[in-house]
Amino acid sequence: MFDLVLKNCMAVTPHGVVTSDVCVKDEKIADIIPCGRDLPAVSVVDIGRKYLFPGVIDPHVHFNDPGLPEREDLRTGTMAAAAGGVTTVIDMPLSGNPTIISLSALEQKKMSVIEKAVVDCALWGGLVNDNTEYLVDMAGSGACAFKAFTCYAGEDFPYVTRDVLLKGMMEAAAHDFLIGVHCEDEKIVSVLESEAKSSGRNGVKDFLKAHPPISEEKAVEMVLEVAEISGARVHICHASIPSVVEKVVAARSRGVKATVETCPHYLIFTEDDLERMQGILKCTPPVRKQKDVDGMWDMLLSGKIDMLGSDHSPSTRSQKKSLRGNFWDIWGGINGVQTFFPLLFYHGVIKRGLGVEDLARLTSTKAAEIFGLWPEKGAISVGCDADFMVFDPTEKWLVFQENLFYKNKHTPYHGMAVTGKVVMTFVRGKCVFDRGVINLIHGSVLHARRTN
C-alpha cells in the first residue's frame, strides 16, 4: 500500500510532461504509472490534470534567523516558501546574528532549522577574510557551499580580497565544496559611493552610478580567474547583466567550473521602475536598463543561465524608508520567495515560451545537482524525495501583500497580475500548503554530497 497517490497529474519529469498517477511510499516517489488504475493508498488526491512540478529549490534566501527575527525568521520564511511551491531553501550565511562564519554558528543555525522550518533547508557557510581555516570543518558539518563578497557586506561579514579568495578556493578544490560570490568591485563601488555622499548626491540615480555594470563585470573577471587558477567550483550569484553571463560561458569553454544564477527582479524590473518605486525595489546589484532585462531573457532562453533564485532579502518596513530623503540609508533587499515560481512561470512560460521542463530544470534540478542535493532532490523521478507542487497554469490572480506569509509583507510585486498559481505543496510526501493554508511539519537540515 502506498502512503499517498496523486492522481491525474501532468507530471513535469526529466523526460517530459507525463500524464500519470504519482505514488509515494516512505517519503519517496515509489512509482509513476498511467492514470486510471485502482491503487491502494492511505491518502489519494485527485489534482485534476494540473501540473505537478518538482518542488522548487531556492538557492538564495536570507531568513535572518537566529538573531534578527524582526526581519524574518525560519518559521515565516519557510511558510512563505511552502506557499510558493518551494520545498527546499538554501539559506545564506549573513543577515543574521551570528553570521555563519564558524562551526559553532553553523551548529546554532541548524538548531533553528530543526525548531522552526516547515520545508527542508540546506545552509551556506561564509567565506570572509579571516576564516579559511574553518571551512573544511564547516563543510563536514553540513555547509553545502560558502558565500563570499568582493565588496562591502557589513562589519560582521568582511569582504574577501583576491588572495583570501584564492586560499578559500584552494581549500574548496581540495575538498570538493562550492564557493558562491556576490560580484561587485569594492574599489569601484566604494570610491563612487564616497564621492556621491561627500557631494550631497543622495538619490536613486546616484546609487545606480555607484553600482555600474562595469563593477560587476570586473569582479566576475577576477573571481573566474581565481577559480581557473585553483580548480575550484564557483557560482556567480544574482547576475544582473548579460555580459556577466557571457563571461561565465566563456570561462566554462576553457574548463573553468563555473555556474551562474539570476533572479526574477532582474528579469522583470528596470531602472525606471526603481525611480518610480524607490526603496521597495532597492537591491545590489541594482536592477538595470530595459536592454539588460531583454538580454537576460535571451541568456535564459538560450540555456546559458544555470539556475534561478529569489534572493529573498527581507527587512522591516522602516528599513525600507529614508528619514532624510537619503537613498543610501535604505535597506537593499527584496522579498520574493513566495512569488518566485509563479512570476517565472508567467513571465517565462506564458509570455516568452519557456518550456515547463526547462523551468523545472532552472528552479529545481540544476540547484540539486550543483549544491550536492541530487539525486534525493530536484526531479519527479522514482527514488527521489516526494517533493512537489500542484500548479494551476490557468488561474489568474493579483499579488497582494496581505496574502503573503512574510513577517514584513512589503514587496515590489504588490498589485502585479499573474497567471499560474501554486495550489498545493508537498515535502517528502507530506502536504505543507493547501490552497492558502499552511500545515506545519518539521523540515530537515540537508547535507551536500561530495566526492572528497
Tab-separated table of C-alpha atoms in Angstrom:
chain	number	residue	atom	x	y	z
A	1	MET	CA	0.000	0.000	0.000
A	2	PHE	CA	1.222	3.490	-0.852
A	3	ASP	CA	1.193	6.339	1.649
A	4	LEU	CA	-0.054	8.809	-0.952
A	5	VAL	CA	-1.216	8.729	-4.549
A	6	LEU	CA	-1.604	11.912	-6.578
A	7	LYS	CA	-3.971	11.072	-9.426
A	8	ASN	CA	-4.388	12.691	-12.824
A	9	CYS	CA	-1.110	14.599	-12.781
A	10	MET	CA	0.562	16.407	-15.630
A	11	ALA	CA	3.902	15.453	-14.088
A	12	VAL	CA	6.872	17.535	-15.238
A	13	THR	CA	9.611	14.902	-15.281
A	14	PRO	CA	13.177	14.914	-16.673
A	15	HIS	CA	11.768	13.036	-19.681
A	16	GLY	CA	8.913	15.419	-20.424
A	17	VAL	CA	5.379	16.058	-19.218
A	18	VAL	CA	3.754	12.717	-18.375
A	19	THR	CA	0.032	12.266	-17.708
A	20	SER	CA	0.221	9.906	-14.761
A	21	ASP	CA	-0.518	8.944	-11.181
A	22	VAL	CA	2.412	9.587	-8.845
A	23	CYS	CA	2.788	7.206	-5.903
A	24	VAL	CA	4.599	7.920	-2.629
A	25	LYS	CA	5.939	5.464	-0.045
A	26	ASP	CA	8.221	6.257	2.923
A	27	GLU	CA	8.728	9.880	1.799
A	28	LYS	CA	9.995	8.809	-1.649
A	29	ILE	CA	8.468	8.679	-5.104
A	30	ALA	CA	7.746	4.957	-5.400
A	31	ASP	CA	6.145	4.777	-8.844
A	32	ILE	CA	4.871	6.867	-11.743
A	33	ILE	CA	2.190	4.962	-13.640
A	34	PRO	CA	-0.503	5.611	-16.264
A	35	CYS	CA	-3.738	7.105	-14.983
A	36	GLY	CA	-6.815	5.016	-14.342
A	37	ARG	CA	-5.656	2.181	-12.127
A	38	ASP	CA	-7.166	1.484	-8.722
A	39	LEU	CA	-4.200	1.998	-6.402
A	40	PRO	CA	-4.305	1.130	-2.687
A	41	ALA	CA	-3.148	4.115	-0.641
A	42	VAL	CA	-3.611	5.717	2.748
A	43	SER	CA	-4.408	9.007	1.004
A	44	VAL	CA	-5.491	9.745	-2.561
A	45	VAL	CA	-5.577	13.258	-4.031
A	46	ASP	CA	-7.011	13.875	-7.497
A	47	ILE	CA	-5.313	17.012	-8.828
A	48	GLY	CA	-7.471	17.208	-11.957
A	49	ARG	CA	-4.848	17.286	-14.721
A	50	LYS	CA	-2.940	20.205	-13.237
A	51	TYR	CA	0.825	20.378	-13.458
A	52	LEU	CA	2.861	18.511	-10.889
A	53	PHE	CA	6.247	20.247	-10.774
A	54	PRO	CA	9.241	19.100	-8.755
A	55	GLY	CA	9.450	21.143	-5.583
A	56	VAL	CA	11.393	24.340	-6.139
A	57	ILE	CA	14.882	24.544	-4.672
A	58	ASP	CA	15.596	28.200	-3.940
A	59	PRO	CA	19.392	28.503	-3.668
A	60	HIS	CA	19.405	32.073	-2.415
A	61	VAL	CA	17.367	33.171	0.611
A	62	HIS	CA	18.175	35.275	3.678
A	63	PHE	CA	15.978	34.311	6.624
A	64	ASN	CA	17.773	36.338	9.368
A	65	ASP	CA	17.478	33.560	11.922
A	66	PRO	CA	18.884	33.425	14.516
A	67	GLY	CA	19.410	36.962	15.690
A	68	LEU	CA	17.217	39.305	13.650
A	69	PRO	CA	13.703	37.842	13.825
A	70	GLU	CA	12.082	41.256	13.383
A	71	ARG	CA	13.017	40.996	9.674
A	72	GLU	CA	12.172	37.335	9.061
A	73	ASP	CA	12.649	34.035	10.843
A	74	LEU	CA	12.800	30.459	9.680
A	75	ARG	CA	9.140	29.861	10.511
A	76	THR	CA	7.676	32.744	8.498
A	77	GLY	CA	10.282	32.454	5.757
A	78	THR	CA	9.689	28.759	5.181
A	79	MET	CA	5.918	29.203	5.403
A	80	ALA	CA	6.210	31.701	2.550
A	81	ALA	CA	8.455	29.264	0.711
A	82	ALA	CA	5.878	26.478	1.054
A	83	ALA	CA	3.137	28.769	-0.251
A	84	GLY	CA	5.314	29.442	-3.285
A	85	GLY	CA	5.956	25.787	-4.104
A	86	VAL	CA	9.466	25.887	-2.640
A	87	THR	CA	10.296	22.633	-0.844
A	88	THR	CA	13.994	23.284	-0.186
A	89	VAL	CA	15.695	26.569	0.635
A	90	ILE	CA	19.432	27.167	0.806
A	91	ASP	CA	19.838	29.857	3.434
A	92	MET	CA	22.595	32.453	3.173
A	93	PRO	CA	25.167	32.963	5.965
A	94	LEU	CA	24.754	36.691	6.541
A	95	SER	CA	21.889	38.957	7.624
A	96	GLY	CA	21.514	37.069	10.909
A	97	ASN	CA	23.374	37.161	14.202
A	98	PRO	CA	25.773	35.449	14.399
A	99	THR	CA	26.836	35.287	10.792
A	100	ILE	CA	27.659	31.722	9.753
A	101	ILE	CA	31.437	32.004	9.545
A	102	SER	CA	32.343	29.456	12.236
A	103	LEU	CA	31.419	25.902	13.160
A	104	SER	CA	29.624	26.993	16.338
A	105	ALA	CA	27.483	29.482	14.414
A	106	LEU	CA	26.611	26.795	11.872
A	107	GLU	CA	25.501	24.416	14.626
A	108	GLN	CA	23.329	27.161	16.139
A	109	LYS	CA	21.732	27.759	12.740
A	110	LYS	CA	20.998	24.055	12.305
A	111	MET	CA	19.118	24.046	15.616
A	112	SER	CA	16.981	26.960	14.415
A	113	VAL	CA	16.112	24.997	11.275
A	114	ILE	CA	15.080	21.940	13.275
A	115	GLU	CA	12.917	24.044	15.610
A	116	LYS	CA	11.173	26.277	13.064
A	117	ALA	CA	11.432	25.269	9.407
A	118	VAL	CA	8.420	23.814	7.592
A	119	VAL	CA	10.358	22.912	4.436
A	120	ASP	CA	13.783	21.337	4.052
A	121	CYS	CA	16.823	23.580	4.405
A	122	ALA	CA	20.427	23.441	3.307
A	123	LEU	CA	22.840	26.042	4.627
A	124	TRP	CA	25.503	28.262	3.144
A	125	GLY	CA	28.570	28.978	5.227
A	126	GLY	CA	30.503	32.204	4.870
A	127	LEU	CA	33.969	32.805	3.432
A	128	VAL	CA	35.383	36.013	4.908
A	129	ASN	CA	38.836	37.499	5.280
A	130	ASP	CA	39.878	35.529	8.368
A	131	ASN	CA	38.079	32.170	8.464
A	132	THR	CA	39.573	29.973	5.734
A	133	GLU	CA	40.898	27.580	8.394
A	134	TYR	CA	37.312	26.735	9.423
A	135	LEU	CA	35.892	25.914	6.002
A	136	VAL	CA	36.657	22.195	5.947
A	137	ASP	CA	35.108	21.586	9.370
A	138	MET	CA	32.028	23.600	8.409
A	139	ALA	CA	31.670	21.636	5.183
A	140	GLY	CA	31.942	18.420	7.163
A	141	SER	CA	29.172	19.617	9.467
A	142	GLY	CA	26.762	20.353	6.666
A	143	ALA	CA	27.535	23.662	4.949
A	144	CYS	CA	26.663	22.914	1.334
A	145	ALA	CA	28.574	25.897	-0.083
A	146	PHE	CA	30.372	29.058	1.030
A	147	LYS	CA	29.382	32.622	0.167
A	148	ALA	CA	31.909	35.407	-0.299
A	149	PHE	CA	31.612	39.076	-1.231
A	150	THR	CA	34.048	41.100	-3.301
A	151	CYS	CA	32.568	44.317	-1.906
A	152	TYR	CA	31.458	45.663	1.468
A	153	ALA	CA	28.762	43.499	3.076
A	154	GLY	CA	28.771	44.751	6.666
A	155	GLU	CA	31.216	44.783	9.550
A	156	ASP	CA	30.248	41.263	10.632
A	157	PHE	CA	30.816	39.760	7.174
A	158	PRO	CA	34.084	41.184	5.772
A	159	TYR	CA	34.561	41.026	2.029
A	160	VAL	CA	37.431	38.988	0.599
A	161	THR	CA	40.487	40.170	-1.265
A	162	ARG	CA	41.900	38.220	-4.188
A	163	ASP	CA	44.482	36.410	-2.048
A	164	VAL	CA	41.920	35.294	0.539
A	165	LEU	CA	39.559	34.165	-2.206
A	166	LEU	CA	42.370	32.111	-3.747
A	167	LYS	CA	43.147	30.498	-0.402
A	168	GLY	CA	39.474	29.666	0.135
A	169	MET	CA	39.093	28.292	-3.381
A	170	MET	CA	42.157	26.091	-2.983
A	171	GLU	CA	40.507	24.552	0.093
A	172	ALA	CA	37.296	24.200	-1.890
A	173	ALA	CA	39.052	22.442	-4.762
A	174	ALA	CA	40.811	20.033	-2.397
A	175	HIS	CA	37.623	19.095	-0.547
A	176	ASP	CA	35.017	19.477	-3.312
A	177	PHE	CA	32.827	22.236	-1.966
A	178	LEU	CA	31.336	25.159	-3.836
A	179	ILE	CA	32.200	28.849	-3.494
A	180	GLY	CA	29.453	31.351	-4.350
A	181	VAL	CA	30.292	35.014	-4.846
A	182	HIS	CA	28.471	38.342	-4.784
A	183	CYS	CA	30.401	40.127	-7.514
A	184	GLU	CA	30.862	43.881	-7.363
A	185	ASP	CA	34.281	45.549	-7.341
A	186	GLU	CA	34.880	47.174	-3.944
A	187	LYS	CA	37.345	49.741	-5.301
A	188	ILE	CA	34.853	50.970	-7.869
A	189	VAL	CA	31.782	50.941	-5.619
A	190	SER	CA	33.434	52.472	-2.551
A	191	VAL	CA	35.041	55.347	-4.469
A	192	LEU	CA	31.899	56.221	-6.412
A	193	GLU	CA	29.677	55.946	-3.341
A	194	SER	CA	32.025	58.027	-1.193
A	195	GLU	CA	32.272	60.721	-3.844
A	196	ALA	CA	28.493	60.907	-4.203
A	197	LYS	CA	27.890	61.111	-0.464
A	198	SER	CA	30.534	63.776	0.081
A	199	SER	CA	28.928	65.854	-2.667
A	200	GLY	CA	25.446	65.525	-1.178
A	201	ARG	CA	24.174	63.389	-4.048
A	202	ASN	CA	21.764	61.030	-2.319
A	203	GLY	CA	19.192	59.936	-4.884
A	204	VAL	CA	18.339	56.852	-6.901
A	205	LYS	CA	20.456	57.923	-9.871
A	206	ASP	CA	23.455	58.413	-7.578
A	207	PHE	CA	23.002	54.915	-6.163
A	208	LEU	CA	22.852	53.480	-9.680
A	209	LYS	CA	26.002	55.350	-10.720
A	210	ALA	CA	27.837	53.901	-7.707
A	211	HIS	CA	26.921	50.350	-8.766
A	212	PRO	CA	27.686	50.402	-12.506
A	213	PRO	CA	27.707	47.304	-14.705
A	214	ILE	CA	31.489	47.513	-15.077
A	215	SER	CA	31.837	46.949	-11.328
A	216	GLU	CA	30.002	43.651	-11.657
A	217	GLU	CA	31.967	42.697	-14.768
A	218	LYS	CA	35.385	43.393	-13.227
A	219	ALA	CA	34.576	41.430	-10.088
A	220	VAL	CA	33.338	38.464	-12.120
A	221	GLU	CA	36.512	38.508	-14.216
A	222	MET	CA	38.644	38.353	-11.072
A	223	VAL	CA	36.570	35.583	-9.500
A	224	LEU	CA	36.693	33.463	-12.653
A	225	GLU	CA	40.468	33.916	-12.882
A	226	VAL	CA	40.891	32.719	-9.295
A	227	ALA	CA	38.599	29.766	-9.954
A	228	GLU	CA	40.678	28.858	-13.001
A	229	ILE	CA	43.927	29.009	-11.019
A	230	SER	CA	42.560	26.976	-8.108
A	231	GLY	CA	40.410	24.470	-9.970
A	232	ALA	CA	37.513	25.161	-7.593
A	233	ARG	CA	33.824	25.127	-8.428
A	234	VAL	CA	32.483	28.682	-8.359
A	235	HIS	CA	28.939	30.018	-8.541
A	236	ILE	CA	28.197	33.596	-9.594
A	237	CYS	CA	25.226	34.778	-7.544
A	238	HIS	CA	22.440	37.052	-8.826
A	239	ALA	CA	23.874	38.163	-12.174
A	240	SER	CA	22.083	41.300	-13.344
A	241	ILE	CA	23.563	41.832	-16.822
A	242	PRO	CA	24.061	39.637	-19.909
A	243	SER	CA	27.790	40.378	-20.160
A	244	VAL	CA	28.363	38.616	-16.827
A	245	VAL	CA	26.600	35.502	-18.104
A	246	GLU	CA	28.697	35.585	-21.268
A	247	LYS	CA	31.881	35.768	-19.176
A	248	VAL	CA	30.807	32.654	-17.288
A	249	VAL	CA	30.011	30.842	-20.534
A	250	ALA	CA	33.423	31.807	-21.957
A	251	ALA	CA	35.164	30.612	-18.789
A	252	ARG	CA	33.336	27.276	-18.956
A	253	SER	CA	34.531	26.812	-22.527
A	254	ARG	CA	38.124	26.851	-21.274
A	255	GLY	CA	37.418	24.415	-18.452
A	256	VAL	CA	36.536	26.655	-15.515
A	257	LYS	CA	33.968	25.007	-13.238
A	258	ALA	CA	31.618	27.996	-13.169
A	259	THR	CA	27.850	28.368	-12.868
A	260	VAL	CA	25.598	31.423	-12.761
A	261	GLU	CA	22.161	32.345	-11.441
A	262	THR	CA	19.826	35.259	-11.868
A	263	CYS	CA	16.661	36.387	-10.064
A	264	PRO	CA	13.130	37.429	-11.034
A	265	HIS	CA	13.761	41.113	-10.310
A	266	TYR	CA	16.482	41.231	-12.979
A	267	LEU	CA	14.013	39.722	-15.452
A	268	ILE	CA	11.082	41.996	-14.620
A	269	PHE	CA	12.145	45.412	-13.304
A	270	THR	CA	14.254	48.248	-14.724
A	271	GLU	CA	15.971	51.403	-13.500
A	272	ASP	CA	12.804	53.303	-14.420
A	273	ASP	CA	10.857	51.093	-12.007
A	274	LEU	CA	13.421	51.840	-9.293
A	275	GLU	CA	12.946	55.574	-9.856
A	276	ARG	CA	9.192	55.114	-9.535
A	277	MET	CA	9.088	52.613	-6.665
A	278	GLN	CA	12.106	53.908	-4.735
A	279	GLY	CA	13.332	51.920	-1.733
A	280	ILE	CA	10.968	48.965	-2.062
A	281	LEU	CA	12.992	47.890	-5.139
A	282	LYS	CA	16.484	48.701	-3.863
A	283	CYS	CA	18.913	45.777	-4.070
A	284	THR	CA	22.507	45.092	-5.049
A	285	PRO	CA	23.461	44.638	-7.764
A	286	PRO	CA	20.674	47.025	-8.730
A	287	VAL	CA	18.066	46.400	-11.378
A	288	ARG	CA	19.335	47.525	-14.773
A	289	LYS	CA	18.133	49.005	-18.064
A	290	GLN	CA	15.428	47.513	-20.274
A	291	LYS	CA	18.061	46.284	-22.734
A	292	ASP	CA	19.648	44.315	-19.901
A	293	VAL	CA	16.309	42.769	-18.924
A	294	ASP	CA	15.786	41.731	-22.543
A	295	GLY	CA	19.339	40.429	-22.724
A	296	MET	CA	18.940	38.382	-19.558
A	297	TRP	CA	15.871	36.721	-21.041
A	298	ASP	CA	17.943	35.901	-24.128
A	299	MET	CA	20.563	34.329	-21.861
A	300	LEU	CA	17.912	32.325	-20.020
A	301	LEU	CA	16.043	31.105	-23.078
A	302	SER	CA	19.286	30.070	-24.791
A	303	GLY	CA	20.306	27.901	-21.832
A	304	LYS	CA	23.284	29.982	-20.707
A	305	ILE	CA	21.948	30.648	-17.192
A	306	ASP	CA	22.168	27.611	-14.924
A	307	MET	CA	19.529	28.341	-12.315
A	308	LEU	CA	17.212	30.875	-10.757
A	309	GLY	CA	16.994	32.088	-7.166
A	310	SER	CA	14.762	34.571	-5.386
A	311	ASP	CA	17.449	36.381	-3.341
A	312	HIS	CA	14.713	36.833	-0.734
A	313	SER	CA	16.273	39.509	1.489
A	314	PRO	CA	13.706	40.861	3.953
A	315	SER	CA	13.723	43.934	6.148
A	316	THR	CA	11.386	45.822	8.405
A	317	ARG	CA	9.187	48.410	6.767
A	318	SER	CA	11.096	51.202	8.493
A	319	GLN	CA	14.358	49.955	6.955
A	320	LYS	CA	12.823	50.499	3.532
A	321	LYS	CA	12.164	54.180	4.216
A	322	SER	CA	14.523	57.126	4.339
A	323	LEU	CA	14.043	59.596	7.163
A	324	ARG	CA	16.066	62.314	5.435
A	325	GLY	CA	15.347	61.703	1.768
A	326	ASN	CA	18.650	59.839	1.578
A	327	PHE	CA	18.565	56.755	-0.645
A	328	TRP	CA	21.832	55.463	0.846
A	329	ASP	CA	20.055	54.856	4.171
A	330	ILE	CA	17.534	52.401	2.727
A	331	TRP	CA	17.985	48.657	3.169
A	332	GLY	CA	18.965	46.889	-0.048
A	333	GLY	CA	16.958	43.707	-0.456
A	334	ILE	CA	13.681	42.378	-1.894
A	335	ASN	CA	11.086	39.961	-0.515
A	336	GLY	CA	10.385	37.307	-3.115
A	337	VAL	CA	10.464	33.636	-2.109
A	338	GLN	CA	6.665	33.193	-2.165
A	339	THR	CA	6.165	34.783	-5.592
A	340	PHE	CA	9.371	33.370	-7.125
A	341	PHE	CA	7.950	30.449	-9.116
A	342	PRO	CA	4.573	31.871	-10.228
A	343	LEU	CA	6.271	35.003	-11.584
A	344	LEU	CA	8.790	32.924	-13.508
A	345	PHE	CA	6.021	30.729	-14.915
A	346	TYR	CA	4.022	33.761	-16.045
A	347	HIS	CA	6.882	35.814	-17.464
A	348	GLY	CA	8.816	32.829	-18.808
A	349	VAL	CA	6.410	30.087	-19.865
A	350	ILE	CA	3.315	32.106	-20.752
A	351	LYS	CA	4.842	35.333	-22.084
A	352	ARG	CA	8.072	34.049	-23.661
A	353	GLY	CA	7.578	30.370	-24.463
A	354	LEU	CA	9.986	28.854	-21.954
A	355	GLY	CA	9.342	25.116	-21.756
A	356	VAL	CA	7.905	23.798	-18.497
A	357	GLU	CA	10.666	21.174	-18.434
A	358	ASP	CA	13.224	23.983	-18.718
A	359	LEU	CA	11.545	25.865	-15.881
A	360	ALA	CA	11.744	22.747	-13.701
A	361	ARG	CA	15.430	22.406	-14.531
A	362	LEU	CA	16.135	26.075	-13.755
A	363	THR	CA	14.215	26.097	-10.471
A	364	SER	CA	14.948	22.626	-9.127
A	365	THR	CA	17.135	20.112	-10.952
A	366	LYS	CA	20.221	22.253	-11.552
A	367	ALA	CA	20.285	23.561	-7.992
A	368	ALA	CA	20.080	19.996	-6.687
A	369	GLU	CA	22.984	18.960	-8.884
A	370	ILE	CA	25.194	21.973	-8.204
A	371	PHE	CA	24.632	22.093	-4.437
A	372	GLY	CA	25.065	18.363	-3.862
A	373	LEU	CA	21.408	17.542	-3.153
A	374	TRP	CA	20.953	15.255	-6.163
A	375	PRO	CA	19.526	12.626	-6.589
A	376	GLU	CA	17.364	12.916	-3.463
A	377	LYS	CA	16.107	16.326	-4.577
A	378	GLY	CA	15.410	18.012	-7.875
A	379	ALA	CA	13.127	15.842	-10.011
A	380	ILE	CA	9.917	13.878	-10.241
A	381	SER	CA	11.570	10.505	-10.663
A	382	VAL	CA	11.285	7.167	-8.881
A	383	GLY	CA	13.565	7.136	-5.841
A	384	CYS	CA	13.656	10.912	-5.364
A	385	ASP	CA	12.164	12.595	-2.324
A	386	ALA	CA	8.444	13.195	-2.791
A	387	ASP	CA	8.857	16.970	-3.066
A	388	PHE	CA	6.435	18.563	-5.483
A	389	MET	CA	3.857	21.242	-6.063
A	390	VAL	CA	0.465	21.139	-7.692
A	391	PHE	CA	0.289	24.113	-10.052
A	392	ASP	CA	-2.729	25.516	-11.885
A	393	PRO	CA	-1.400	27.138	-15.083
A	394	THR	CA	-4.640	28.966	-15.868
A	395	GLU	CA	-5.602	30.658	-12.602
A	396	LYS	CA	-5.337	34.442	-12.764
A	397	TRP	CA	-4.583	36.365	-9.579
A	398	LEU	CA	-3.048	39.534	-8.173
A	399	VAL	CA	-0.142	39.639	-5.745
A	400	PHE	CA	-1.452	41.295	-2.586
A	401	GLN	CA	0.743	41.947	0.428
A	402	GLU	CA	-1.892	40.717	2.859
A	403	ASN	CA	-1.792	37.237	1.280
A	404	LEU	CA	1.950	36.809	1.786
A	405	PHE	CA	3.354	34.851	4.724
A	406	TYR	CA	6.394	37.085	5.210
A	407	LYS	CA	6.878	38.713	8.586
A	408	ASN	CA	7.241	42.025	6.725
A	409	LYS	CA	4.901	41.882	3.774
A	410	HIS	CA	6.093	44.789	1.630
A	411	THR	CA	7.196	43.703	-1.835
A	412	PRO	CA	7.746	45.363	-5.217
A	413	TYR	CA	5.455	42.710	-6.699
A	414	HIS	CA	2.389	44.027	-4.829
A	415	GLY	CA	-0.512	44.505	-7.247
A	416	MET	CA	1.145	42.583	-10.074
A	417	ALA	CA	-1.131	40.438	-12.255
A	418	VAL	CA	-0.033	36.812	-12.596
A	419	THR	CA	-1.347	33.776	-14.453
A	420	GLY	CA	-0.486	30.436	-12.838
A	421	LYS	CA	-0.789	29.655	-9.137
A	422	VAL	CA	0.550	27.167	-6.608
A	423	VAL	CA	-2.327	25.039	-5.282
A	424	MET	CA	-0.580	22.509	-3.023
A	425	THR	CA	2.984	21.833	-1.884
A	426	PHE	CA	4.360	18.509	-0.614
A	427	VAL	CA	7.641	17.983	1.250
A	428	ARG	CA	8.726	14.334	1.398
A	429	GLY	CA	5.139	13.300	0.739
A	430	LYS	CA	3.565	15.496	3.414
A	431	CYS	CA	1.276	18.344	2.418
A	432	VAL	CA	2.669	21.600	3.821
A	433	PHE	CA	0.494	24.013	1.832
A	434	ASP	CA	-3.062	23.528	0.614
A	435	ARG	CA	-4.957	26.381	-1.064
A	436	GLY	CA	-3.806	29.139	1.249
A	437	VAL	CA	-3.385	27.072	4.419
A	438	ILE	CA	-0.027	26.047	5.913
A	439	ASN	CA	0.226	22.625	7.550
A	440	LEU	CA	3.180	22.742	9.911
A	441	ILE	CA	5.702	19.925	9.705
A	442	HIS	CA	9.356	19.795	10.683
A	443	GLY	CA	11.812	20.432	7.883
A	444	SER	CA	15.185	18.708	7.786
A	445	VAL	CA	18.734	20.035	7.572
A	446	LEU	CA	20.216	18.786	4.308
A	447	HIS	CA	23.872	17.903	3.783
A	448	ALA	CA	25.581	18.041	0.404
A	449	ARG	CA	27.035	15.001	-1.320
A	450	ARG	CA	30.741	15.421	-2.115
A	451	THR	CA	33.362	13.334	-3.861
A	452	ASN	CA	36.069	14.180	-1.281
